[in-house]
XYZ file of C-alpha atoms in Angstrom:
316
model
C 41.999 154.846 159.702
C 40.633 153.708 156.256
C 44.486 151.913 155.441
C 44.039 150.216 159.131
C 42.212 147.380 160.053
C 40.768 146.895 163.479
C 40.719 143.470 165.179
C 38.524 143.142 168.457
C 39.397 140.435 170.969
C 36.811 140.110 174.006
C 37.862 137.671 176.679
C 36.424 137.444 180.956
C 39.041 140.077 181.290
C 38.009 142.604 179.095
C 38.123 143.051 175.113
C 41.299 143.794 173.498
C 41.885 145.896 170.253
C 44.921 144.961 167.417
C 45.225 147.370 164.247
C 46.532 146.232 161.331
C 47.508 147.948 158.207
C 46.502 146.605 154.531
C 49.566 146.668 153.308
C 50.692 144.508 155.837
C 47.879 142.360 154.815
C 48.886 142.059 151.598
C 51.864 141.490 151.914
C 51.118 138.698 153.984
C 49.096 137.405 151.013
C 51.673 137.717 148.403
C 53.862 135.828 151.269
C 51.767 133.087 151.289
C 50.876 132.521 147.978
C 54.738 132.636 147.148
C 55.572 130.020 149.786
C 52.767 127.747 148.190
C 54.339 128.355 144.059
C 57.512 127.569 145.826
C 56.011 124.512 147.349
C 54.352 123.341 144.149
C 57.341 124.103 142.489
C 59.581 122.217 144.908
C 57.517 119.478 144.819
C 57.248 119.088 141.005
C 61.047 119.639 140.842
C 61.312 116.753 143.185
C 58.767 114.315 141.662
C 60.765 115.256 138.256
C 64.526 114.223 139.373
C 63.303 111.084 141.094
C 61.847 110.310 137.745
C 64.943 111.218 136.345
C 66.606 109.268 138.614
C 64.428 106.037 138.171
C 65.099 106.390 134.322
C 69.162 106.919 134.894
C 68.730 103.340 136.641
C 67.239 101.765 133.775
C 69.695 102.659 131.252
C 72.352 101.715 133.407
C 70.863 98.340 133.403
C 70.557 98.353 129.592
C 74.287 99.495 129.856
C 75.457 96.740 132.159
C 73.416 94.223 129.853
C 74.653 95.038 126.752
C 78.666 95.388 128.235
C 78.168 91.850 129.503
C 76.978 90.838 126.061
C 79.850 92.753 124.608
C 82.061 91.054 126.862
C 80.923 87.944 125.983
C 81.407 88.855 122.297
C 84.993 89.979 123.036
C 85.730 86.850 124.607
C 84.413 84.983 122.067
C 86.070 86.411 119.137
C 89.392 86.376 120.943
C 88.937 82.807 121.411
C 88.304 82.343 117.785
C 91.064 84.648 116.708
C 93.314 82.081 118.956
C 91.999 79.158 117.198
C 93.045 81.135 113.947
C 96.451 82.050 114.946
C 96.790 78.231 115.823
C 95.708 76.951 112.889
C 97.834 79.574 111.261
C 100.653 78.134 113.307
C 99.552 74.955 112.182
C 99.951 75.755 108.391
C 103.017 77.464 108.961
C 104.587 74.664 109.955
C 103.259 71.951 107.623
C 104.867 74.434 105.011
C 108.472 74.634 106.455
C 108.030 70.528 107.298
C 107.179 70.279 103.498
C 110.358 72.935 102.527
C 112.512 70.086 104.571
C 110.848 66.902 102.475
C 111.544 69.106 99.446
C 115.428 70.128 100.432
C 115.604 66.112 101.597
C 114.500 64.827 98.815
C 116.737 67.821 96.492
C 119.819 66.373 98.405
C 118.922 62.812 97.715
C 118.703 63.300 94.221
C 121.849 65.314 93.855
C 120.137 68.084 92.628
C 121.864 70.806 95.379
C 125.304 69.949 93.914
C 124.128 71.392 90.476
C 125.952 74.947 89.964
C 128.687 75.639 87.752
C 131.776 74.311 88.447
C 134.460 75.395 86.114
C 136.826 78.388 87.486
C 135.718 81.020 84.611
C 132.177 81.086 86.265
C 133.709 81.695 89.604
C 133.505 84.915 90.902
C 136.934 86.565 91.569
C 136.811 88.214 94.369
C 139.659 90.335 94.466
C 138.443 92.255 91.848
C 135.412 93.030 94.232
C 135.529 97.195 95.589
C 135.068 97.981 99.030
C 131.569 99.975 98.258
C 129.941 96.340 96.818
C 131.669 94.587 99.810
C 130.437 96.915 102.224
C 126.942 97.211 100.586
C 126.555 93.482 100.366
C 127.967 92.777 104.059
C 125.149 95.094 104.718
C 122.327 93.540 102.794
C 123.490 90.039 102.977
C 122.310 87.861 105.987
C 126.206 87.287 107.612
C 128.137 86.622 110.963
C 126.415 84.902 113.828
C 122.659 86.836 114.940
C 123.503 84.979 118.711
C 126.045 84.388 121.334
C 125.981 80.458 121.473
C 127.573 78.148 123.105
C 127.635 75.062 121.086
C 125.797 74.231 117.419
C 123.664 71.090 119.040
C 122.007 70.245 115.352
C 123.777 70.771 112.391
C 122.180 72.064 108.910
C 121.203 68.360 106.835
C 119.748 65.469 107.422
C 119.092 64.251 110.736
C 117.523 62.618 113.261
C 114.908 64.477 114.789
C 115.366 64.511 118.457
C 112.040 64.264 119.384
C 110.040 62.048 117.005
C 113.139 60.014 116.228
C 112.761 60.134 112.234
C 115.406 60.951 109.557
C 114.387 64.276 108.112
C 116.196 67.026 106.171
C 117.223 69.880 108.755
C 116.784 73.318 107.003
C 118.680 75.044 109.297
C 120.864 75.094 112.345
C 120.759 75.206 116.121
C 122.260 77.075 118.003
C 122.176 76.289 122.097
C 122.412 79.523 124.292
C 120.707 80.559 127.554
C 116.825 81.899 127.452
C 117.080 85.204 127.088
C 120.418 85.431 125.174
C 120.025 88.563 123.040
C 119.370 88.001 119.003
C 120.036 90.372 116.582
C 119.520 91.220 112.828
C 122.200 89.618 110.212
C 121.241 92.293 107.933
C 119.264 95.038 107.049
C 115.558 93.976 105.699
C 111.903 94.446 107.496
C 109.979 92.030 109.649
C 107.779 89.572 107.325
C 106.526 87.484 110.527
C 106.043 87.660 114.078
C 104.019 84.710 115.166
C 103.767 83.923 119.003
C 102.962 79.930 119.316
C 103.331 76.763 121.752
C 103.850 74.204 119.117
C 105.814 73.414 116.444
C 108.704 76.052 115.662
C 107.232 77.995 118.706
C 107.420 81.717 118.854
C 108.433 82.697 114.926
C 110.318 85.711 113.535
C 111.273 85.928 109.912
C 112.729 88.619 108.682
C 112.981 89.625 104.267
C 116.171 90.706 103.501
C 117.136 92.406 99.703
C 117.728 90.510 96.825
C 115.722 87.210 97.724
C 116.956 86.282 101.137
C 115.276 85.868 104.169
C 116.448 84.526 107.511
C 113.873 82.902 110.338
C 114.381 82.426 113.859
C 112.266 79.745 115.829
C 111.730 78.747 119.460
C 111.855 82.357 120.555
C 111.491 83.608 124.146
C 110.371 87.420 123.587
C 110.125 89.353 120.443
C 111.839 92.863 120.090
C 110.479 93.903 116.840
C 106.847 94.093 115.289
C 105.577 92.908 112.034
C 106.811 95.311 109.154
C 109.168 97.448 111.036
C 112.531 97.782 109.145
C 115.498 96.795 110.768
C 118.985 97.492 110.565
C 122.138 95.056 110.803
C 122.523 94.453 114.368
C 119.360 95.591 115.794
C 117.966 93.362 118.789
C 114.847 91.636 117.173
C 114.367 88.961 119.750
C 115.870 86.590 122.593
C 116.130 82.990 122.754
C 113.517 80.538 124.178
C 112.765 77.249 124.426
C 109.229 77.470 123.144
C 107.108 74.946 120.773
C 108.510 71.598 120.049
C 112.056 72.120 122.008
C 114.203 69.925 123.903
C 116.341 72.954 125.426
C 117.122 76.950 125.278
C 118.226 77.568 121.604
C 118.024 79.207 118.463
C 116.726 77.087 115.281
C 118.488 79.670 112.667
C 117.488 79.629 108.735
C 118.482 81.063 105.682
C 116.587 81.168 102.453
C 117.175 82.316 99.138
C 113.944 82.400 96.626
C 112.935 80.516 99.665
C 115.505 77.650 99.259
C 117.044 76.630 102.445
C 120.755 77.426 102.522
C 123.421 76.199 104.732
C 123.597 79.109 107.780
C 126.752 78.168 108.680
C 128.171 79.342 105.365
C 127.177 82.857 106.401
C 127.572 82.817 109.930
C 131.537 82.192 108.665
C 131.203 84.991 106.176
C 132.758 88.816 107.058
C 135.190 91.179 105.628
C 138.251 88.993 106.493
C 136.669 86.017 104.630
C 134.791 87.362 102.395
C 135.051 84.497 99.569
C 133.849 82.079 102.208
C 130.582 82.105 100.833
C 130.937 82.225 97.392
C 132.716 78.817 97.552
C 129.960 77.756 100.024
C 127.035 78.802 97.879
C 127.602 78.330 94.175
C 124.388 78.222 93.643
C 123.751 81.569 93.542
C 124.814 83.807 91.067
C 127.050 85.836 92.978
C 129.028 87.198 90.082
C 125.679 89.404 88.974
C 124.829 90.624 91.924
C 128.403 92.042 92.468
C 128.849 93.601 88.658
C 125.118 95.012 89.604
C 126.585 96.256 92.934
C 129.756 97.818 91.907
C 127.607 99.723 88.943
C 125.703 101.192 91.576
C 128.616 102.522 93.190
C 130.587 103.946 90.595
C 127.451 105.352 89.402
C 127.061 107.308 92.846
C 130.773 107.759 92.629
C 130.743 109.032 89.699
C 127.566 111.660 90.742
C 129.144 112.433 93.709
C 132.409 113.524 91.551
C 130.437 115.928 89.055
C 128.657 117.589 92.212
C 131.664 118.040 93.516
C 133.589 119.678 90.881
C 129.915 122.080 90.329
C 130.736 123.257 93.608
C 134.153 124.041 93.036
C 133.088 126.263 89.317
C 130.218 128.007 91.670
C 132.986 128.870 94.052
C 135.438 130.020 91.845
C-alpha cells in the first residue's frame, strides 16, 4: 500500500474509497506541466510570427514605395531618353538638309562636273575579270533595294512638295505600297537605325566597303538592328510613309566619302551593264579600285594554285 494513495469520499449515502497509485500521480504531473511548456511555447511561437508577420507588412510597404518611386524614375528617364532621340532626330536631319545646301550649291557652281574627261583616264572595262566584277557587284551598292512602282522625285534639284522651296534632292523616291519589302544593295553593316515622326521619319543607313553608304528614309518597320552585318539582298526594312511624307515610298541615297551620288546610276548598274556606272560616276576613281581588286584576286588565285599543286606532290 505504500505506492497507493487512498482518497476518502463521505457523502448522506455513505463514504466512498478511490486508490490511486504514485506513478499515476506523477505522471499526471509531468502531463500537466508538459501541456503548460507546450502552451507557453505555443503561445510565444504565436506572438513571434504575428510579429513576423506585422514586420513582412512593413517592408512590403517600403517595397511598394520605393517601386512606385522607381517607376516614376523609369518613366522619367524614358521620357528624357525620347526627348534625346528627338533631338537626335532633329540633328540628323539639319545635317542631311545641310548635305543638300552643300550638293545644291556644288551643282550650281559646276563643281560636280569636275572629273577627268579625256578617254586615257577612263576605265576600260573589258579588261575587267569576272572575280573584280563579281567582288565589286558584291560590295558596291547596285540594282534596285525595292519593288516600286513609279520614281515620284527624281535625284536634283527640286521643288519640295511640302514646303514648296527649290532645294537640292540628294536622293530619289521611290513610290511602293507600305510594307513593300526592302533589301540590302550590298554587303556592309548597319550604321543607323533611328525610329522618328518627323523629318526623314524612321532612318536606316547602312556602311558599305570602300566609302559608300546607302540610307533609306520614311520607313515602316525595320528588319535589321544597329551593327549587324548584312549581306546583298537581305530584308533590312519595309516601306512607310513616316516623318515628313506625302505618300508610301522609299527616299533612297547613296553616298560616297559622304557625297551624295545619283542612285539611279546604280540602281541601272548589274553584270549586263556593268560600265553603266563608270560613265555615270566619273568622279570616282574607279580605275584604282578595280587594279586593287583584280590584285586581290590573282593574288588568291595565285595561292589557291600553289596549294593546289602541294597537294598533288603530297599525293604523289
Amino acid at each position: 500500500m505504500k505506492d497507493r494513495i487512498i482518497i476518502s469520499v463521505s457523502s448522506i449515502n455513505g463514504t466512498r474509497h478511490f486508490s490511486i497509485s504514485k506513478l499515476f500521480k506523477r505522471n499526471a504531473v509531468i502531463s500537466l506541466w508538459l501541456i503548460l511548456f507546450t502552451v507557453i511555447i505555443t503561445a510565444a511561437l504565436i506572438d513571434y510570427l504575428l510579429k513576423t508577420v506585422d514586420h513582412t507588412k512593413s517592408q512590403q510597404q517600403q517595397l511598394a514605395i520605393q517601386a512606385e518611386q522607381l517607376a516614376a524614375e523609369i518613366t522619367e528617364l524614358s521620357q528624357t531618353r525620347e526627348q534625346l532621340e528627338q533631338e537626335l532626330a532633329i540633328k540628323q536631319d539639319e545635317m542631311l538638309q545641310v548635305s543638300n545646301r552643300l550638293g545644291e550649291i556644288e551643282l550650281t557652281l559646276g563643281l560636280e562636273q569636275q572629273f577627268p574627261q579625256d578617254l586615257e583616264a577612263r576605265l576600260d572595262t573589258a579588261t575587267v575579270n569576272s572575280s573584280a566584277k563579281m567582288a565589286m557587284l558584291q560590295l558596291v551598292p547596285n540594282g534596285s533595294p525595292l519593288e516600286f512602282r513609279r520614281r515620284s522625285s527624281r535625284f536634283g534639284v527640286r521643288t519640295h512638295p511640302i514646303m514648296g522651296k527649290q532645294q537640292h534632292h540628294n536622293g530619289i523616291d521611290l513610290s511602293a505600297n507600305r510594307g513593300t519589302p526592302i533589301y540590302a544593295p550590298a554587303d556592309g553593316v548597319v550604321e543607323v537605325v533611328r525610329p522618328s515622326k518627323n523629318g526623314y521619319g524612321n532612318l536606316l543607313k547602312i556602311r558599305h566597303a570602300f566609302g559608300f553608304t546607302t540610307l533609306y528614309a520614311h520607313l515602316d518597320e525595320f528588319k535589321v538592328a544597329n551593327g549587324l552585318f548584312v549581306h546583298k539582298g537581305q530584308l533590312i526594312a519595309t516601306s512607310g510613309n513616316t516623318g515628313n511624307s506625302t505618300a508610301p515610298h522609299l527616299h533612297y541615297e547613296i553616298h560616297f566619302l559622304d557625297r551624295s551620288l545619283n542612285p539611279q546610276s546604280f540602281m541601272d548598274w548589274d553584270a549586263n551593264n556593268f560600265d553603266l556606272v563608270f560613265e555615270k560616276e566619273r568622279s570616282i576613281k574607279w580605275d584604282s579600285l578595280v587594279t586593287m581588286l583584280q590584285t586581290k584576286a590573282s593574288t588568291q588565285l595565285q595561292l589557291s594554285s600553289l596549294r593546289d599543286a602541294q597537294l598533288s606532290e603530297a599525293s604523289d
